[in-house]
mmCIF file of C-alpha atoms and ligand atoms in Angstrom:
data_model
loop_
_atom_site.group_PDB
_atom_site.id
_atom_site.type_symbol
_atom_site.label_atom_id
_atom_site.label_comp_id
_atom_site.label_asym_id
_atom_site.label_seq_id
_atom_site.Cartn_x
_atom_site.Cartn_y
_atom_site.Cartn_z
ATOM 1 C CA MET A 15 -52.326 107.436 6.170
ATOM 2 C CA ASP A 16 -54.414 104.578 4.820
ATOM 3 C CA GLN A 17 -52.598 101.254 4.766
ATOM 4 C CA ILE A 18 -53.846 99.039 1.998
ATOM 5 C CA GLN A 19 -52.957 95.518 1.004
ATOM 6 C CA SER A 20 -55.423 94.418 -1.645
ATOM 7 C CA ALA A 21 -56.081 95.606 -5.191
ATOM 8 C CA GLU A 22 -59.814 95.993 -4.435
ATOM 9 C CA ALA A 23 -59.279 98.254 -1.415
ATOM 10 C CA LEU A 24 -56.727 100.285 -3.371
ATOM 11 C CA ARG A 25 -59.145 100.843 -6.250
ATOM 12 C CA GLU A 26 -61.880 101.886 -3.828
ATOM 13 C CA ARG A 27 -59.577 104.346 -1.989
ATOM 14 C CA LEU A 28 -58.037 105.891 -5.113
ATOM 15 C CA GLY A 29 -61.419 106.364 -6.767
ATOM 16 C CA ARG A 30 -61.760 109.371 -4.461
ATOM 17 C CA ALA A 31 -58.424 110.944 -5.494
ATOM 18 C CA ASP A 32 -58.027 113.607 -8.135
ATOM 19 C CA GLN A 33 -54.356 113.424 -9.187
ATOM 20 C CA VAL A 34 -52.218 110.547 -7.903
ATOM 21 C CA ALA A 35 -48.408 110.595 -7.585
ATOM 22 C CA PHE A 36 -46.840 107.218 -6.865
ATOM 23 C CA VAL A 37 -43.494 106.294 -5.285
ATOM 24 C CA PRO A 38 -42.661 102.581 -5.435
ATOM 25 C CA THR A 39 -40.100 101.296 -2.903
ATOM 26 C CA MET A 40 -38.838 98.120 -1.321
ATOM 27 C CA GLY A 41 -39.025 99.674 2.163
ATOM 28 C CA ASN A 42 -36.244 100.247 4.701
ATOM 29 C CA LEU A 43 -36.904 103.882 3.990
ATOM 30 C CA HIS A 44 -34.223 106.536 4.258
ATOM 31 C CA GLU A 45 -33.945 110.222 3.412
ATOM 32 C CA GLY A 46 -33.531 109.382 -0.306
ATOM 33 C CA HIS A 47 -36.943 107.719 -0.404
ATOM 34 C CA LEU A 48 -38.484 110.506 1.657
ATOM 35 C CA SER A 49 -37.171 113.158 -0.754
ATOM 36 C CA LEU A 50 -39.145 111.336 -3.476
ATOM 37 C CA MET A 51 -42.318 111.509 -1.351
ATOM 38 C CA ARG A 52 -41.837 115.295 -1.082
ATOM 39 C CA LEU A 53 -41.292 115.559 -4.835
ATOM 40 C CA ALA A 54 -44.451 113.512 -5.414
ATOM 41 C CA ARG A 55 -46.411 115.910 -3.205
ATOM 42 C CA LYS A 56 -45.494 118.796 -5.531
ATOM 43 C CA HIS A 57 -47.331 117.068 -8.357
ATOM 44 C CA ALA A 58 -50.532 115.658 -6.900
ATOM 45 C CA ASP A 59 -53.070 115.926 -4.112
ATOM 46 C CA CYS A 60 -52.781 112.217 -3.359
ATOM 47 C CA VAL A 61 -49.365 110.612 -2.709
ATOM 48 C CA VAL A 62 -49.228 106.824 -2.790
ATOM 49 C CA ALA A 63 -46.126 104.942 -1.632
ATOM 50 C CA SER A 64 -45.686 101.219 -2.017
ATOM 51 C CA ILE A 65 -43.492 98.851 -0.066
ATOM 52 C CA PHE A 66 -42.924 95.519 -1.739
ATOM 53 C CA VAL A 67 -39.725 93.493 -1.786
ATOM 54 C CA ASN A 68 -39.998 92.006 -5.248
ATOM 55 C CA ARG A 69 -38.633 88.476 -5.366
ATOM 56 C CA LEU A 70 -38.727 88.545 -9.189
ATOM 57 C CA GLN A 71 -35.790 90.977 -9.413
ATOM 58 C CA PHE A 72 -33.460 89.078 -7.082
ATOM 59 C CA GLY A 73 -31.100 86.445 -8.461
ATOM 60 C CA PRO A 74 -30.864 83.046 -6.741
ATOM 61 C CA ASN A 75 -27.659 84.057 -4.919
ATOM 62 C CA GLU A 76 -28.752 87.595 -4.066
ATOM 63 C CA ASP A 77 -30.002 89.092 -0.816
ATOM 64 C CA PHE A 78 -33.809 88.615 -1.058
ATOM 65 C CA ASP A 79 -34.054 86.842 2.317
ATOM 66 C CA ARG A 80 -31.733 89.192 4.155
ATOM 67 C CA TYR A 81 -32.983 92.394 2.485
ATOM 68 C CA PRO A 82 -33.721 94.759 5.420
ATOM 69 C CA ARG A 83 -37.414 94.822 6.336
ATOM 70 C CA THR A 84 -38.337 97.613 8.773
ATOM 71 C CA PHE A 85 -42.066 97.951 8.222
ATOM 72 C CA GLU A 86 -43.049 99.665 11.488
ATOM 73 C CA SER A 87 -40.441 102.438 11.291
ATOM 74 C CA ASP A 88 -41.184 102.862 7.554
ATOM 75 C CA ILE A 89 -44.843 103.522 8.404
ATOM 76 C CA ALA A 90 -43.854 106.155 10.978
ATOM 77 C CA LYS A 91 -41.634 107.921 8.408
ATOM 78 C CA LEU A 92 -44.362 107.926 5.757
ATOM 79 C CA GLU A 93 -46.898 109.239 8.291
ATOM 80 C CA ARG A 94 -44.492 112.065 9.152
ATOM 81 C CA GLU A 95 -44.161 112.958 5.449
ATOM 82 C CA GLY A 96 -47.932 113.155 5.108
ATOM 83 C CA VAL A 97 -48.146 110.333 2.566
ATOM 84 C CA ASP A 98 -51.821 109.595 1.928
ATOM 85 C CA VAL A 99 -51.798 105.907 1.060
ATOM 86 C CA LEU A 100 -49.361 103.078 1.691
ATOM 87 C CA PHE A 101 -49.876 100.113 -0.598
ATOM 88 C CA ALA A 102 -48.059 97.163 0.945
ATOM 89 C CA PRO A 103 -49.229 93.983 -0.725
ATOM 90 C CA HIS A 104 -48.133 90.524 0.361
ATOM 91 C CA GLU A 105 -46.351 88.336 -2.086
ATOM 92 C CA HIS A 106 -49.518 86.316 -2.745
ATOM 93 C CA ASP A 107 -51.410 89.551 -3.525
ATOM 94 C CA MET A 108 -48.874 90.500 -6.207
ATOM 95 C CA TYR A 109 -48.149 86.994 -7.459
ATOM 96 C CA PRO A 110 -51.201 84.818 -6.733
ATOM 97 C CA THR A 111 -49.993 82.564 -9.529
ATOM 98 C CA PRO A 112 -46.439 82.302 -10.891
ATOM 99 C CA GLN A 113 -45.701 85.399 -12.992
ATOM 100 C CA VAL A 114 -45.196 83.752 -16.360
ATOM 101 C CA TYR A 115 -45.995 86.871 -18.403
ATOM 102 C CA ARG A 116 -43.025 89.253 -18.142
ATOM 103 C CA VAL A 117 -41.832 92.575 -19.521
ATOM 104 C CA GLN A 118 -38.846 91.982 -21.798
ATOM 105 C CA PRO A 119 -36.571 95.039 -21.510
ATOM 106 C CA PRO A 120 -34.583 96.194 -24.558
ATOM 107 C CA PRO A 121 -30.921 95.112 -25.022
ATOM 108 C CA VAL A 122 -29.607 97.947 -22.822
ATOM 109 C CA GLY A 123 -31.327 96.078 -19.977
ATOM 110 C CA ASP A 124 -28.685 93.359 -20.389
ATOM 111 C CA GLU A 125 -25.824 95.858 -20.077
ATOM 112 C CA LEU A 126 -24.327 97.578 -17.004
ATOM 113 C CA ASP A 127 -26.290 96.267 -14.000
ATOM 114 C CA GLY A 128 -28.216 93.874 -16.239
ATOM 115 C CA ALA A 129 -24.959 92.190 -17.278
ATOM 116 C CA PHE A 130 -24.142 91.383 -13.652
ATOM 117 C CA ARG A 131 -27.689 90.676 -12.479
ATOM 118 C CA PRO A 132 -29.309 88.526 -15.194
ATOM 119 C CA GLY A 133 -33.077 89.001 -15.286
ATOM 120 C CA PHE A 134 -32.940 91.980 -12.918
ATOM 121 C CA PHE A 135 -34.609 94.513 -15.206
ATOM 122 C CA ASN A 136 -37.114 91.947 -16.436
ATOM 123 C CA GLY A 137 -38.145 91.573 -12.774
ATOM 124 C CA VAL A 138 -38.102 95.320 -12.131
ATOM 125 C CA CYS A 139 -40.107 96.273 -15.229
ATOM 126 C CA THR A 140 -42.619 93.480 -14.618
ATOM 127 C CA VAL A 141 -43.367 94.542 -11.041
ATOM 128 C CA VAL A 142 -43.421 98.235 -11.961
ATOM 129 C CA LEU A 143 -45.936 97.562 -14.754
ATOM 130 C CA LYS A 144 -48.108 95.587 -12.317
ATOM 131 C CA LEU A 145 -47.881 98.344 -9.701
ATOM 132 C CA PHE A 146 -48.717 100.963 -12.333
ATOM 133 C CA ASN A 147 -51.798 98.972 -13.350
ATOM 134 C CA LEU A 148 -52.884 98.631 -9.721
ATOM 135 C CA VAL A 149 -52.285 102.241 -8.674
ATOM 136 C CA GLN A 150 -53.002 103.897 -12.050
ATOM 137 C CA PRO A 151 -51.046 107.014 -11.079
ATOM 138 C CA ASP A 152 -50.815 110.257 -13.044
ATOM 139 C CA PHE A 153 -47.180 110.694 -11.929
ATOM 140 C CA ALA A 154 -44.560 108.225 -10.739
ATOM 141 C CA VAL A 155 -41.337 109.278 -9.038
ATOM 142 C CA PHE A 156 -38.071 107.342 -9.452
ATOM 143 C CA GLY A 157 -34.621 108.157 -8.062
ATOM 144 C CA LYS A 158 -31.655 108.972 -10.302
ATOM 145 C CA LYS A 159 -29.636 106.804 -7.904
ATOM 146 C CA ASP A 160 -30.909 103.845 -9.984
ATOM 147 C CA ARG A 161 -30.293 105.510 -13.316
ATOM 148 C CA GLN A 162 -30.630 102.491 -15.578
ATOM 149 C CA GLN A 163 -33.901 101.589 -13.858
ATOM 150 C CA LEU A 164 -35.183 105.141 -14.367
ATOM 151 C CA LYS A 165 -34.308 104.995 -18.086
ATOM 152 C CA LEU A 166 -35.895 101.580 -18.596
ATOM 153 C CA VAL A 167 -39.089 102.501 -16.751
ATOM 154 C CA ARG A 168 -39.342 105.696 -18.799
ATOM 155 C CA GLY A 169 -38.878 103.704 -22.003
ATOM 156 C CA MET A 170 -41.497 101.160 -20.923
ATOM 157 C CA VAL A 171 -44.012 103.918 -20.196
ATOM 158 C CA GLN A 172 -43.403 105.454 -23.630
ATOM 159 C CA GLN A 173 -43.508 102.214 -25.606
ATOM 160 C CA PHE A 174 -46.547 100.787 -23.809
ATOM 161 C CA ASN A 175 -48.392 104.131 -24.028
ATOM 162 C CA LEU A 176 -48.944 104.318 -20.282
ATOM 163 C CA PRO A 177 -50.558 107.652 -19.366
ATOM 164 C CA ILE A 178 -48.056 108.300 -16.575
ATOM 165 C CA GLN A 179 -45.489 111.068 -16.266
ATOM 166 C CA ILE A 180 -42.184 109.862 -14.840
ATOM 167 C CA ILE A 181 -40.530 112.346 -12.467
ATOM 168 C CA PRO A 182 -36.804 111.888 -11.692
ATOM 169 C CA GLY A 183 -35.567 112.616 -8.157
ATOM 170 C CA GLU A 184 -31.992 113.693 -7.397
ATOM 171 C CA THR A 185 -29.755 111.284 -5.482
ATOM 172 C CA VAL A 186 -29.608 112.062 -1.771
ATOM 173 C CA ARG A 187 -26.134 111.546 -0.307
ATOM 174 C CA ALA A 188 -24.531 111.426 3.119
ATOM 175 C CA ASP A 189 -22.214 114.347 3.923
ATOM 176 C CA ASP A 190 -19.212 112.339 2.714
ATOM 177 C CA GLY A 191 -20.859 111.713 -0.670
ATOM 178 C CA LEU A 192 -22.064 108.132 -0.213
ATOM 179 C CA ALA A 193 -25.448 107.725 -1.905
ATOM 180 C CA LEU A 194 -28.048 106.669 0.658
ATOM 181 C CA SER A 195 -29.099 103.080 0.119
ATOM 182 C CA SER A 196 -30.777 100.351 2.134
ATOM 183 C CA ARG A 197 -27.736 98.203 1.371
ATOM 184 C CA ASN A 198 -25.456 100.645 3.264
ATOM 185 C CA ASN A 199 -26.802 98.901 6.382
ATOM 186 C CA TYR A 200 -24.720 95.867 5.457
ATOM 187 C CA LEU A 201 -21.438 97.816 5.645
ATOM 188 C CA SER A 202 -19.128 97.348 8.641
ATOM 189 C CA PRO A 203 -17.835 100.583 10.244
ATOM 190 C CA VAL A 204 -14.524 100.242 8.372
ATOM 191 C CA GLU A 205 -16.319 99.584 5.072
ATOM 192 C CA ARG A 206 -18.576 102.567 5.727
ATOM 193 C CA THR A 207 -15.564 104.897 5.812
ATOM 194 C CA GLU A 208 -14.256 103.383 2.565
ATOM 195 C CA ALA A 209 -17.650 103.378 0.786
ATOM 196 C CA PRO A 210 -17.700 107.063 -0.376
ATOM 197 C CA ARG A 211 -14.735 106.280 -2.643
ATOM 198 C CA LEU A 212 -17.179 104.959 -5.244
ATOM 199 C CA TYR A 213 -18.824 108.381 -5.533
ATOM 200 C CA ARG A 214 -15.485 110.241 -5.384
ATOM 201 C CA THR A 215 -14.095 108.062 -8.168
ATOM 202 C CA LEU A 216 -17.138 108.562 -10.424
ATOM 203 C CA ARG A 217 -17.038 112.285 -9.690
ATOM 204 C CA GLY A 218 -13.340 112.327 -10.621
ATOM 205 C CA VAL A 219 -14.051 110.758 -14.014
ATOM 206 C CA ALA A 220 -16.926 113.173 -14.614
ATOM 207 C CA ASP A 221 -14.749 116.168 -13.715
ATOM 208 C CA ASP A 222 -11.974 114.986 -16.061
ATOM 209 C CA ILE A 223 -14.515 114.769 -18.906
ATOM 210 C CA ALA A 224 -15.908 118.195 -18.013
ATOM 211 C CA ARG A 225 -12.326 119.530 -18.320
ATOM 212 C CA GLY A 226 -12.102 118.131 -21.842
ATOM 213 C CA ARG A 227 -10.839 114.528 -21.639
ATOM 214 C CA THR A 228 -12.485 112.279 -24.185
ATOM 215 C CA ASP A 229 -10.424 109.079 -23.710
ATOM 216 C CA TYR A 230 -13.303 107.427 -21.886
ATOM 217 C CA ALA A 231 -11.815 103.923 -21.922
ATOM 218 C CA ASN A 232 -8.644 105.143 -20.169
ATOM 219 C CA LEU A 233 -10.670 107.043 -17.605
ATOM 220 C CA GLU A 234 -12.826 103.970 -16.934
ATOM 221 C CA ALA A 235 -9.773 101.742 -16.594
ATOM 222 C CA SER A 236 -7.961 103.996 -14.148
ATOM 223 C CA ALA A 237 -11.125 104.415 -12.057
ATOM 224 C CA ARG A 238 -11.458 100.632 -11.934
ATOM 225 C CA SER A 239 -7.857 100.199 -10.770
ATOM 226 C CA GLU A 240 -8.209 102.959 -8.184
ATOM 227 C CA LEU A 241 -11.149 101.112 -6.606
ATOM 228 C CA ALA A 242 -9.496 97.701 -6.934
ATOM 229 C CA ARG A 243 -6.394 99.065 -5.181
ATOM 230 C CA HIS A 244 -8.588 99.859 -2.202
ATOM 231 C CA GLY A 245 -10.114 96.409 -2.022
ATOM 232 C CA TRP A 246 -13.214 96.809 -4.174
ATOM 233 C CA LYS A 247 -14.407 94.164 -6.626
ATOM 234 C CA VAL A 248 -15.517 96.312 -9.544
ATOM 235 C CA ASP A 249 -18.356 95.189 -11.813
ATOM 236 C CA TYR A 250 -18.251 98.204 -14.106
ATOM 237 C CA ILE A 251 -17.272 101.835 -14.401
ATOM 238 C CA ALA A 252 -18.874 103.180 -17.545
ATOM 239 C CA VAL A 253 -19.168 106.502 -19.303
ATOM 240 C CA ARG A 254 -22.474 106.496 -21.173
ATOM 241 C CA ASN A 255 -24.537 108.883 -23.212
ATOM 242 C CA GLY A 256 -27.533 109.986 -21.159
ATOM 243 C CA ILE A 257 -29.820 109.401 -24.124
ATOM 244 C CA GLY A 258 -30.467 105.662 -24.141
ATOM 245 C CA LEU A 259 -27.295 104.947 -22.099
ATOM 246 C CA ARG A 260 -25.380 104.302 -25.307
ATOM 247 C CA ILE A 261 -21.589 103.998 -25.357
ATOM 248 C CA PRO A 262 -20.324 107.458 -26.351
ATOM 249 C CA HIS A 263 -18.368 108.038 -29.527
ATOM 250 C CA PRO A 264 -14.688 107.258 -28.823
ATOM 251 C CA GLU A 265 -13.598 110.529 -30.420
ATOM 252 C CA GLY A 266 -15.629 112.431 -27.857
ATOM 253 C CA PHE A 267 -18.200 113.816 -30.272
ATOM 254 C CA ASP A 268 -20.961 113.455 -27.656
ATOM 255 C CA HIS A 269 -21.716 116.676 -25.885
ATOM 256 C CA PRO A 270 -20.299 116.387 -22.347
ATOM 257 C CA ASN A 271 -23.492 117.646 -20.771
ATOM 258 C CA VAL A 272 -25.362 114.548 -21.877
ATOM 259 C CA LEU A 273 -22.804 112.108 -20.452
ATOM 260 C CA ILE A 274 -23.278 110.061 -17.293
ATOM 261 C CA VAL A 275 -20.637 108.076 -15.391
ATOM 262 C CA LEU A 276 -22.046 104.936 -13.805
ATOM 263 C CA GLY A 277 -20.443 102.399 -11.506
ATOM 264 C CA ALA A 278 -21.116 99.253 -9.507
ATOM 265 C CA ALA A 279 -18.661 97.617 -7.152
ATOM 266 C CA THR A 280 -18.641 95.350 -4.145
ATOM 267 C CA LEU A 281 -17.006 96.180 -0.843
ATOM 268 C CA GLY A 282 -16.742 93.136 1.434
ATOM 269 C CA SER A 283 -20.039 91.467 0.636
ATOM 270 C CA THR A 284 -22.003 94.625 -0.159
ATOM 271 C CA ARG A 285 -22.640 95.629 -3.756
ATOM 272 C CA LEU A 286 -23.076 99.387 -4.201
ATOM 273 C CA ILE A 287 -24.111 101.336 -7.296
ATOM 274 C CA ASP A 288 -23.944 105.026 -8.062
ATOM 275 C CA ASN A 289 -23.808 107.445 -10.975
ATOM 276 C CA VAL A 290 -23.086 111.100 -11.622
ATOM 277 C CA ASP A 291 -23.847 113.524 -14.425
ATOM 278 C CA VAL A 292 -20.786 114.986 -16.094
ATOM 279 C CA THR A 293 -22.382 118.387 -15.826
ATOM 280 C CA PRO A 294 -25.500 119.019 -13.765
ATOM 281 C CA LYS A 295 -28.502 119.354 -16.021
ATOM 282 C CA ASP A 296 -32.174 120.126 -15.854
ATOM 283 C CA GLY A 297 -34.921 118.412 -17.741
ATOM 284 C CA GLU A 298 -35.358 114.821 -18.767
ATOM 285 C CA ASP A 299 -33.137 112.085 -17.315
HETATM 286 P P1 LIG B 1 -35.652 100.953 -3.507
HETATM 287 O O1 LIG B 1 -36.436 100.902 -2.244
HETATM 288 O O2 LIG B 1 -34.191 100.770 -3.330
HETATM 289 O O3 LIG B 1 -36.252 100.080 -4.584
HETATM 290 O O4 LIG B 1 -35.788 102.440 -4.059
HETATM 291 C C1 LIG B 1 -37.043 103.035 -4.246
HETATM 292 C C2 LIG B 1 -36.846 104.337 -4.975
HETATM 293 O O5 LIG B 1 -36.011 105.194 -4.195
HETATM 294 C C3 LIG B 1 -36.156 104.174 -6.330
HETATM 295 O O6 LIG B 1 -36.778 105.044 -7.270
HETATM 296 C C4 LIG B 1 -34.741 104.583 -6.038
HETATM 297 O O7 LIG B 1 -34.055 105.087 -7.162
HETATM 298 C C5 LIG B 1 -34.966 105.677 -5.008
HETATM 299 N N1 LIG B 1 -33.763 105.916 -4.206
HETATM 300 C C6 LIG B 1 -32.988 104.988 -3.587
HETATM 301 N N2 LIG B 1 -31.931 105.593 -2.989
HETATM 302 C C7 LIG B 1 -32.033 106.918 -3.253
HETATM 303 C C8 LIG B 1 -31.256 108.067 -2.922
HETATM 304 N N3 LIG B 1 -30.146 107.974 -2.206
HETATM 305 N N4 LIG B 1 -31.664 109.276 -3.372
HETATM 306 C C9 LIG B 1 -32.802 109.398 -4.119
HETATM 307 N N5 LIG B 1 -33.583 108.353 -4.454
HETATM 308 C C10 LIG B 1 -33.217 107.121 -4.033
#
């Protein structure tokens, strides 16, 4: 695997590639990330991963400084997966001058996670656009674990006419249902046993909708209280239409197989997010 830090070296290396599939990450790699590398491999002869903890998407009181950085073991995992190129720029490579030009996401970027993390999707979209311009991939793989991010990146690619196909990767979970996440490392052993309740609760709402319930607001409210009863601080539990993450029609006119249940909640000091499809579906996410 070639490890590359500068834009010049990246351009030189990728000039030799035919099709490029790109997987951006913030490192601290787990099986979820590695499943995306394997998916990327199905699409292109050259798989490029990036590791960059993007300061722009962290709020002033968020965990930028304590975000887990495990560069050496990440490299070993990527080598084992047969990734061709690791692009791991330093902060001054990505932001040699303050990033005053930004991508302004649409209003849905200020809802759900965006409502609780002001500027988050502005920071995400800005770094993803920069990475896309540096790597110039044919395909880019994003996890459904971060569903709102996946939607906003897909929208950005469409509206800015970027010649990149976005490939969604399924969420990889532990056996008890907890979605793998670098932030799971923050959980104490007791919190770790409690943590799968977020997934179970979202799954419960999705199953109720699949069985015909359309009183989404009631379902959201009882899911919120269920989590709160077990010590969670809930940011949101939301039933949304998979197309554009719009609020579904209160009479339940949206077809259940386009609905997604999303949630974010904090356990102790660890904020977890997750989402489930009401009914499993193929195709665009
Ligand atoms: P991150 O390093 O958290 O920025 O994530 C990098 C990519 O991995 C994003 O596209 C995430 O959606 C994806 N990802 C994170 N966790 C998982 C998971 N459990 N399963 C599948 N993809 C994931």
